CSV table of C-alpha atoms in Angstrom, one decimal:
chain,number,residue,atom,x,y,z
A,22,UNK,CA,17.2,-11.5,10.5
A,23,UNK,CA,13.4,-11.4,10.9
A,24,UNK,CA,11.2,-11.3,7.9
A,25,UNK,CA,8.5,-8.7,7.3
A,26,UNK,CA,7.2,-10.7,4.3
A,27,UNK,CA,7.7,-14.5,3.7
A,28,UNK,CA,6.0,-16.1,0.7
A,29,UNK,CA,6.4,-19.9,0.8
A,30,UNK,CA,5.6,-22.4,-2.0
A,31,UNK,CA,2.8,-20.3,-3.4
A,32,UNK,CA,0.8,-21.9,-6.2
A,33,UNK,CA,-2.0,-20.0,-7.9
A,34,UNK,CA,-4.2,-20.8,-10.9
A,35,UNK,CA,-6.8,-18.8,-12.9
A,36,UNK,CA,-9.8,-20.3,-14.7
A,37,UNK,CA,-10.1,-18.8,-18.2
A,38,UNK,CA,-12.3,-19.4,-21.3
A,39,UNK,CA,-9.3,-21.2,-22.8
A,40,UNK,CA,-8.6,-23.4,-19.7
A,41,UNK,CA,-6.7,-23.4,-16.5
A,42,UNK,CA,-3.6,-21.1,-16.4
A,43,UNK,CA,-0.9,-21.8,-13.8
A,44,UNK,CA,0.1,-18.1,-13.1
A,45,UNK,CA,2.3,-18.8,-10.0
A,46,UNK,CA,4.1,-22.1,-9.3
A,47,UNK,CA,6.2,-22.7,-6.1
A,48,UNK,CA,7.0,-19.0,-5.6
A,49,UNK,CA,9.4,-18.3,-2.8
A,50,UNK,CA,10.2,-14.7,-1.6
A,51,UNK,CA,11.8,-13.5,1.6
A,52,UNK,CA,11.9,-9.8,2.5
A,53,UNK,CA,14.0,-9.0,5.7
A,54,UNK,CA,12.7,-6.3,8.0
A,55,UNK,CA,14.0,-2.8,7.1
A,56,UNK,CA,15.4,-3.9,3.7
A,57,UNK,CA,14.4,-3.1,0.1
A,58,UNK,CA,13.8,-6.1,-2.2
A,59,UNK,CA,13.7,-5.9,-6.0
A,60,UNK,CA,11.3,-8.3,-7.7
A,61,UNK,CA,12.7,-8.7,-11.3
A,62,UNK,CA,11.5,-10.5,-14.4
A,63,UNK,CA,10.2,-10.0,-18.0
A,64,UNK,CA,6.6,-9.0,-18.6
A,65,UNK,CA,4.3,-12.0,-18.0
A,66,UNK,CA,6.5,-13.7,-15.3
A,67,UNK,CA,3.9,-13.2,-12.5
A,68,UNK,CA,5.3,-10.2,-10.7
A,69,UNK,CA,2.1,-8.2,-10.6
A,70,UNK,CA,0.0,-11.3,-9.8
A,71,UNK,CA,2.3,-11.9,-6.8
A,72,UNK,CA,1.7,-8.3,-5.7
A,73,UNK,CA,-2.0,-8.7,-6.0
A,74,UNK,CA,-1.9,-11.9,-4.0
A,75,UNK,CA,-0.1,-10.2,-1.2
A,76,UNK,CA,-2.6,-7.3,-1.3
A,77,UNK,CA,-5.5,-9.7,-1.4
A,78,UNK,CA,-7.0,-8.3,-4.6
A,79,UNK,CA,-7.0,-11.3,-6.9
A,80,UNK,CA,-9.9,-11.8,-9.4
A,81,UNK,CA,-12.6,-14.1,-8.2
A,82,UNK,CA,-11.7,-16.7,-10.7
A,83,UNK,CA,-8.4,-17.3,-9.0
A,84,UNK,CA,-7.7,-20.4,-7.0
A,85,UNK,CA,-4.9,-20.5,-4.3
A,86,UNK,CA,-3.7,-24.1,-4.6
A,87,UNK,CA,-1.0,-24.1,-1.9
A,88,UNK,CA,1.4,-21.9,0.1
A,89,UNK,CA,1.5,-19.2,2.6
A,90,UNK,CA,2.0,-15.4,2.5
A,91,UNK,CA,3.3,-14.5,5.9
A,92,UNK,CA,3.2,-10.9,6.8
A,93,UNK,CA,4.8,-10.1,10.2
A,94,UNK,CA,4.2,-13.8,10.9
A,95,UNK,CA,0.4,-13.7,10.0
A,96,UNK,CA,-0.8,-15.7,7.0
A,97,UNK,CA,-2.7,-13.3,4.8
A,98,UNK,CA,-4.3,-16.1,2.9
A,99,UNK,CA,-6.3,-17.1,6.0
A,100,UNK,CA,-7.8,-13.6,6.5
A,101,UNK,CA,-11.2,-12.5,5.2
A,102,UNK,CA,-11.6,-9.7,2.7
A,103,UNK,CA,-13.0,-7.6,5.6
A,104,UNK,CA,-9.9,-8.3,7.8
A,105,UNK,CA,-7.5,-7.5,5.0
A,106,UNK,CA,-9.3,-4.2,4.2
A,107,UNK,CA,-9.5,-3.1,7.9
A,108,UNK,CA,-6.2,-4.3,9.3
A,109,UNK,CA,-3.7,-4.8,6.5
A,110,UNK,CA,-4.3,-3.1,3.2
A,111,UNK,CA,-3.7,0.6,3.2
A,112,UNK,CA,-2.7,0.6,6.9
A,113,UNK,CA,0.1,-1.9,7.5
A,114,UNK,CA,0.8,-2.4,3.8
A,115,UNK,CA,1.1,0.7,1.6
A,116,UNK,CA,1.1,0.7,-2.2
A,117,UNK,CA,2.7,2.9,-4.8
A,118,UNK,CA,1.1,2.3,-8.3
A,119,UNK,CA,2.9,2.3,-11.6
A,120,UNK,CA,1.1,5.2,-13.3
A,121,UNK,CA,0.6,8.3,-11.3
A,122,UNK,CA,-1.6,9.8,-14.0
A,123,UNK,CA,-4.2,7.1,-13.6
A,124,UNK,CA,-4.0,6.7,-9.8
A,125,UNK,CA,-5.5,10.2,-8.9
A,126,UNK,CA,-9.0,11.2,-9.7
A,127,UNK,CA,-8.9,14.3,-11.8
A,128,UNK,CA,-12.2,15.8,-10.4
A,129,UNK,CA,-11.2,15.8,-6.7
A,130,UNK,CA,-8.7,17.9,-4.9
A,131,UNK,CA,-5.6,16.1,-3.4
A,132,UNK,CA,-6.7,16.5,0.2
A,133,UNK,CA,-10.2,15.0,-0.7
A,134,UNK,CA,-8.3,11.9,-2.0
A,135,UNK,CA,-5.6,11.4,0.6
A,136,UNK,CA,-7.2,12.5,3.9
A,137,UNK,CA,-10.1,9.9,3.8
A,138,UNK,CA,-7.5,7.2,3.5
A,139,UNK,CA,-5.9,8.4,6.7
A,140,UNK,CA,-9.3,8.6,8.3
A,141,UNK,CA,-9.8,4.9,7.8
A,142,UNK,CA,-6.3,3.5,8.0
A,143,UNK,CA,-3.9,5.8,9.9
A,144,UNK,CA,-3.4,4.9,13.6
A,145,UNK,CA,-4.8,7.4,16.1
A,146,UNK,CA,-2.1,9.5,17.8
A,147,UNK,CA,-1.0,7.9,21.1
A,148,UNK,CA,-1.6,11.2,23.1
A,149,UNK,CA,-3.9,13.0,20.7
A,150,UNK,CA,-7.5,13.1,19.5
A,151,UNK,CA,-9.2,9.9,18.4
A,152,UNK,CA,-12.2,11.3,16.6
A,153,UNK,CA,-13.8,14.4,15.2
A,154,UNK,CA,-12.4,17.6,13.9
A,155,UNK,CA,-9.4,17.5,16.1
A,156,UNK,CA,-8.3,14.1,14.6
A,157,UNK,CA,-8.8,15.5,11.1
A,158,UNK,CA,-6.5,18.4,11.9
A,159,UNK,CA,-4.0,16.0,13.2
A,160,UNK,CA,-4.1,13.9,10.0
A,161,UNK,CA,-3.9,17.1,7.9
A,162,UNK,CA,-0.9,18.2,9.8
A,163,UNK,CA,0.9,14.8,9.4
A,164,UNK,CA,0.0,14.7,5.7
A,165,UNK,CA,1.5,18.2,5.1
A,166,UNK,CA,4.7,17.2,6.9
A,167,UNK,CA,5.1,14.0,4.8
A,168,UNK,CA,4.4,16.1,1.6
A,169,UNK,CA,7.3,18.3,2.8
A,170,UNK,CA,9.5,15.2,3.3
A,171,UNK,CA,8.8,14.1,-0.3
A,172,UNK,CA,9.9,17.5,-1.4
A,173,UNK,CA,6.6,18.8,-2.7
A,174,UNK,CA,6.7,22.7,-2.9
A,175,UNK,CA,4.3,24.6,-0.8
A,176,UNK,CA,2.9,21.5,0.9
A,177,UNK,CA,0.2,23.5,2.9
A,178,UNK,CA,-1.4,24.6,-0.4
A,179,UNK,CA,-1.2,21.2,-2.1
A,180,UNK,CA,-4.3,19.8,-0.5
A,181,UNK,CA,-6.4,22.3,-2.2
A,182,UNK,CA,-5.1,21.7,-5.7
A,183,UNK,CA,-6.2,19.2,-8.4
A,184,UNK,CA,-4.0,16.4,-9.9
A,185,UNK,CA,-3.8,18.2,-13.3
A,186,UNK,CA,-1.9,21.1,-11.6
A,187,UNK,CA,1.1,18.7,-10.9
A,188,UNK,CA,3.8,17.2,-13.2
A,189,UNK,CA,4.3,13.5,-13.5
A,190,UNK,CA,7.2,13.4,-10.9
A,191,UNK,CA,5.2,15.5,-8.5
A,192,UNK,CA,2.1,13.1,-8.8
A,193,UNK,CA,4.4,10.2,-8.1
A,194,UNK,CA,5.7,12.1,-5.0
A,195,UNK,CA,2.0,12.5,-4.0
A,196,UNK,CA,1.5,8.8,-4.3
A,197,UNK,CA,4.6,8.1,-2.2
A,198,UNK,CA,3.3,10.5,0.5
A,199,UNK,CA,-0.1,8.7,0.4
A,200,UNK,CA,1.6,5.4,0.9
A,201,UNK,CA,3.6,6.7,3.9
A,202,UNK,CA,0.7,8.6,5.5
A,203,UNK,CA,-0.7,5.7,7.5
A,204,UNK,CA,2.6,4.5,9.0
A,205,UNK,CA,2.8,1.1,7.1
A,206,UNK,CA,5.4,-1.6,7.9
A,207,UNK,CA,5.7,-2.5,4.2
A,208,UNK,CA,5.4,-0.6,1.0
A,209,UNK,CA,4.9,-2.3,-2.3
A,210,UNK,CA,6.0,-0.2,-5.3
A,211,UNK,CA,4.8,-1.6,-8.7
A,212,UNK,CA,7.3,-0.1,-11.2
A,213,UNK,CA,6.7,3.4,-9.9
A,214,UNK,CA,9.2,5.0,-12.2
A,215,UNK,CA,8.1,3.5,-15.5
A,216,UNK,CA,6.0,6.5,-16.7
A,217,UNK,CA,8.7,9.1,-15.7
A,218,UNK,CA,11.6,10.5,-17.6
A,219,UNK,CA,15.2,9.4,-16.8
A,220,UNK,CA,16.0,12.4,-14.7
A,221,UNK,CA,12.9,12.3,-12.6
A,222,UNK,CA,13.3,8.4,-12.2
A,223,UNK,CA,16.7,9.0,-10.5
A,224,UNK,CA,15.2,11.6,-8.2
A,225,UNK,CA,12.3,9.3,-7.2
A,226,UNK,CA,14.7,6.4,-6.6
A,227,UNK,CA,17.0,8.5,-4.3
A,228,UNK,CA,13.9,9.7,-2.5
A,229,UNK,CA,12.5,6.2,-1.9
A,230,UNK,CA,15.8,5.0,-0.6
A,231,UNK,CA,16.1,7.8,1.9
A,232,UNK,CA,12.4,7.6,3.0
A,233,UNK,CA,12.6,3.9,3.6
A,234,UNK,CA,15.4,4.5,6.1
A,235,UNK,CA,13.8,7.5,7.6
A,236,UNK,CA,10.4,5.9,8.1
A,237,UNK,CA,11.8,2.5,9.0
A,238,UNK,CA,9.7,0.8,6.4
A,239,UNK,CA,10.5,-2.3,4.3
A,240,UNK,CA,9.9,-2.2,0.6
A,241,UNK,CA,9.0,-4.6,-2.2
A,242,UNK,CA,10.0,-2.9,-5.4
A,243,UNK,CA,8.7,-4.5,-8.7
A,244,UNK,CA,10.7,-3.7,-11.8
A,245,UNK,CA,12.2,-5.1,-15.0
A,246,UNK,CA,15.3,-3.0,-14.8
A,247,UNK,CA,18.4,-4.3,-13.2
A,248,UNK,CA,19.9,-0.7,-13.2
A,249,UNK,CA,17.1,0.4,-10.9
A,250,UNK,CA,17.8,-2.6,-8.6
A,251,UNK,CA,21.5,-1.9,-8.4
A,252,UNK,CA,20.8,1.7,-7.2
A,253,UNK,CA,18.0,1.0,-4.8
A,254,UNK,CA,17.7,-2.6,-3.6
A,255,UNK,CA,19.4,-4.6,-0.9
A,256,UNK,CA,18.0,-7.9,-2.0
A,257,UNK,CA,16.8,-9.3,-5.3
A,258,UNK,CA,14.3,-12.1,-6.3
A,259,UNK,CA,14.2,-13.1,-10.0
A,260,UNK,CA,11.0,-14.6,-11.4
A,261,UNK,CA,10.5,-16.5,-14.6
A,262,UNK,CA,7.2,-17.9,-15.9
A,263,UNK,CA,5.5,-17.8,-12.5
A,264,UNK,CA,8.5,-19.3,-10.6
A,265,UNK,CA,11.3,-18.0,-8.4
A,266,UNK,CA,14.5,-18.8,-10.2
A,267,UNK,CA,17.1,-17.0,-8.1
A,268,UNK,CA,17.3,-14.8,-4.9
A,269,UNK,CA,19.9,-13.3,-2.7
A,270,UNK,CA,21.7,-10.1,-1.8
A,271,UNK,CA,21.8,-7.7,-4.8
A,272,UNK,CA,25.6,-7.4,-4.9
A,273,UNK,CA,25.9,-11.2,-5.0
A,274,UNK,CA,23.2,-11.9,-7.6
A,275,UNK,CA,24.4,-9.1,-9.9
A,276,UNK,CA,28.1,-9.8,-9.4
A,277,UNK,CA,27.8,-13.6,-9.8
A,278,UNK,CA,24.5,-14.8,-11.2
A,279,UNK,CA,24.0,-18.5,-11.0
A,280,UNK,CA,20.7,-19.1,-13.0
A,281,UNK,CA,21.0,-18.9,-16.8
A,282,UNK,CA,17.9,-16.7,-16.9
A,283,UNK,CA,19.5,-14.1,-14.6
A,284,UNK,CA,22.7,-14.2,-16.7
A,285,UNK,CA,20.6,-13.6,-19.8
A,286,UNK,CA,18.6,-10.7,-18.4
A,287,UNK,CA,21.9,-9.0,-17.2
A,288,UNK,CA,23.4,-9.6,-20.7
A,289,UNK,CA,20.5,-7.6,-22.2
A,290,UNK,CA,21.1,-4.6,-20.0
A,291,UNK,CA,22.5,-1.6,-22.0
A,292,UNK,CA,25.3,-1.1,-19.6
A,293,UNK,CA,26.7,-4.6,-20.3
A,294,UNK,CA,25.6,-5.3,-23.8
A,295,UNK,CA,27.9,-4.1,-26.6
A,296,UNK,CA,25.1,-4.3,-29.1
A,297,UNK,CA,21.3,-4.8,-29.0
A,298,UNK,CA,20.7,-8.1,-27.3
A,299,UNK,CA,17.8,-10.2,-26.3
A,300,UNK,CA,16.8,-13.7,-25.1
A,301,UNK,CA,15.7,-16.1,-27.9
A,302,UNK,CA,12.0,-17.3,-27.6
A,303,UNK,CA,9.4,-15.9,-25.3
A,304,UNK,CA,8.0,-16.5,-21.9
A,305,UNK,CA,5.7,-19.6,-22.1
A,306,UNK,CA,2.0,-19.4,-21.8
A,307,UNK,CA,0.7,-20.3,-18.3
A,308,UNK,CA,-2.0,-22.3,-20.1
A,309,UNK,CA,0.6,-24.7,-21.4
A,310,UNK,CA,3.9,-24.4,-19.5
A,311,UNK,CA,6.7,-26.7,-20.7
A,312,UNK,CA,7.4,-29.8,-18.6
A,313,UNK,CA,10.5,-29.8,-16.3
A,314,UNK,CA,12.3,-26.5,-15.9
A,315,UNK,CA,10.3,-23.8,-17.5
A,316,UNK,CA,13.3,-22.0,-18.9
A,317,UNK,CA,14.7,-25.0,-20.8
A,318,UNK,CA,13.4,-24.1,-24.2
A,319,UNK,CA,15.3,-20.8,-24.1
A,320,UNK,CA,18.4,-22.0,-22.1
A,321,UNK,CA,21.8,-22.6,-23.7
A,322,UNK,CA,22.7,-25.1,-20.9
A,323,UNK,CA,19.5,-27.3,-21.1
A,324,UNK,CA,19.9,-31.0,-21.2
A,325,UNK,CA,17.5,-33.9,-21.2
A,326,UNK,CA,17.3,-33.8,-17.4
A,327,UNK,CA,15.9,-30.2,-17.6
A,328,UNK,CA,13.1,-31.3,-19.9
A,329,UNK,CA,12.1,-34.2,-17.7
A,330,UNK,CA,12.3,-32.9,-14.1
A,331,UNK,CA,11.5,-29.6,-12.5
A,332,UNK,CA,14.4,-27.8,-10.9
A,333,UNK,CA,14.7,-27.4,-7.2
A,334,UNK,CA,16.2,-24.8,-4.9
A,335,UNK,CA,19.9,-25.2,-4.0
A,336,UNK,CA,22.4,-22.8,-2.6
A,337,UNK,CA,24.6,-21.1,-5.2
A,338,UNK,CA,28.4,-20.8,-5.0
A,339,UNK,CA,28.1,-17.4,-3.2
A,340,UNK,CA,25.1,-18.3,-1.0
A,341,UNK,CA,22.1,-17.1,-3.1
A,342,UNK,CA,19.2,-19.6,-3.6
A,343,UNK,CA,19.0,-20.9,-7.2
A,344,UNK,CA,16.3,-22.9,-8.9
A,345,UNK,CA,18.4,-24.8,-11.4
A,346,UNK,CA,20.1,-28.1,-11.9
A,347,UNK,CA,23.5,-26.3,-12.5
A,348,UNK,CA,23.4,-25.5,-8.8
A,349,UNK,CA,21.9,-28.8,-7.6
A,350,UNK,CA,24.5,-30.8,-5.6
A,351,UNK,CA,22.7,-34.2,-6.1
A,352,UNK,CA,24.3,-36.7,-8.4
A,353,UNK,CA,21.2,-37.2,-10.6
A,354,UNK,CA,21.1,-33.6,-11.5
A,355,UNK,CA,23.6,-34.2,-14.2
A,356,UNK,CA,21.8,-37.3,-15.5
């Protein structure tokens, strides 16, 4: 199966006033074409930084130390900011932000915010106008149709309204429409249901799943909620302290987790926990990560080997990739 997004051995550090922070370390991520991949982990594990690396919007004090970010076979790390802005970001890769209340400018009408994006990034119709008022009408017609697909009432009138005239769920539908408007091959959704109530969350998740199929678009869905992953995602990648610790088909990872961190996260979920549960300790600071496996200070299975040597990827019992000595077949893994 071909990959629309393939992140390989990505290492990224940030210079701070307190020293060098290793934000991402040996990150691996593979998103098959036409699939939805859930990126899961606690706050501070590097999920949003990975998204920013894919979009090419990292701070200037960031250093890419190694790795590749292959999007449809092209390494995004080798592209200039100009190339990313013109050929990739907003056109081939769409983005749905976490907070729909902050994403839209309250002083401009919806049409004045979404149509200029289409002007710069949407592909010109194959058999239609390529410039001028006729192209604007074509873009407007397509945007209205997408607004109808995301179930916004009276889509023709929406473009003349202001953001404050919409509820939170409707604003998120507007952001979904904006992400789809330029016919992207990949959509990155950064916890897009966090600011919504539970009922609206479910509606948005169902909508995203159906639209991904209808528009033939792959999706990277960032979340901390395994319940969301179970409902929406085909694949899952679990991150901890800037590293990938487990990845594979969602049913496999959720049904038979092989990494202790994945097991601990699942045990904390309200559907599985009989009482309030948590993981002892905290995610380590990227300024001073522990030697060896980064999870060993919180891991009930840690041994001296874990403290001394970084884990390496191995194939778990059911085929998922696991970054843990428990899945390492080499004899010295138990030393």
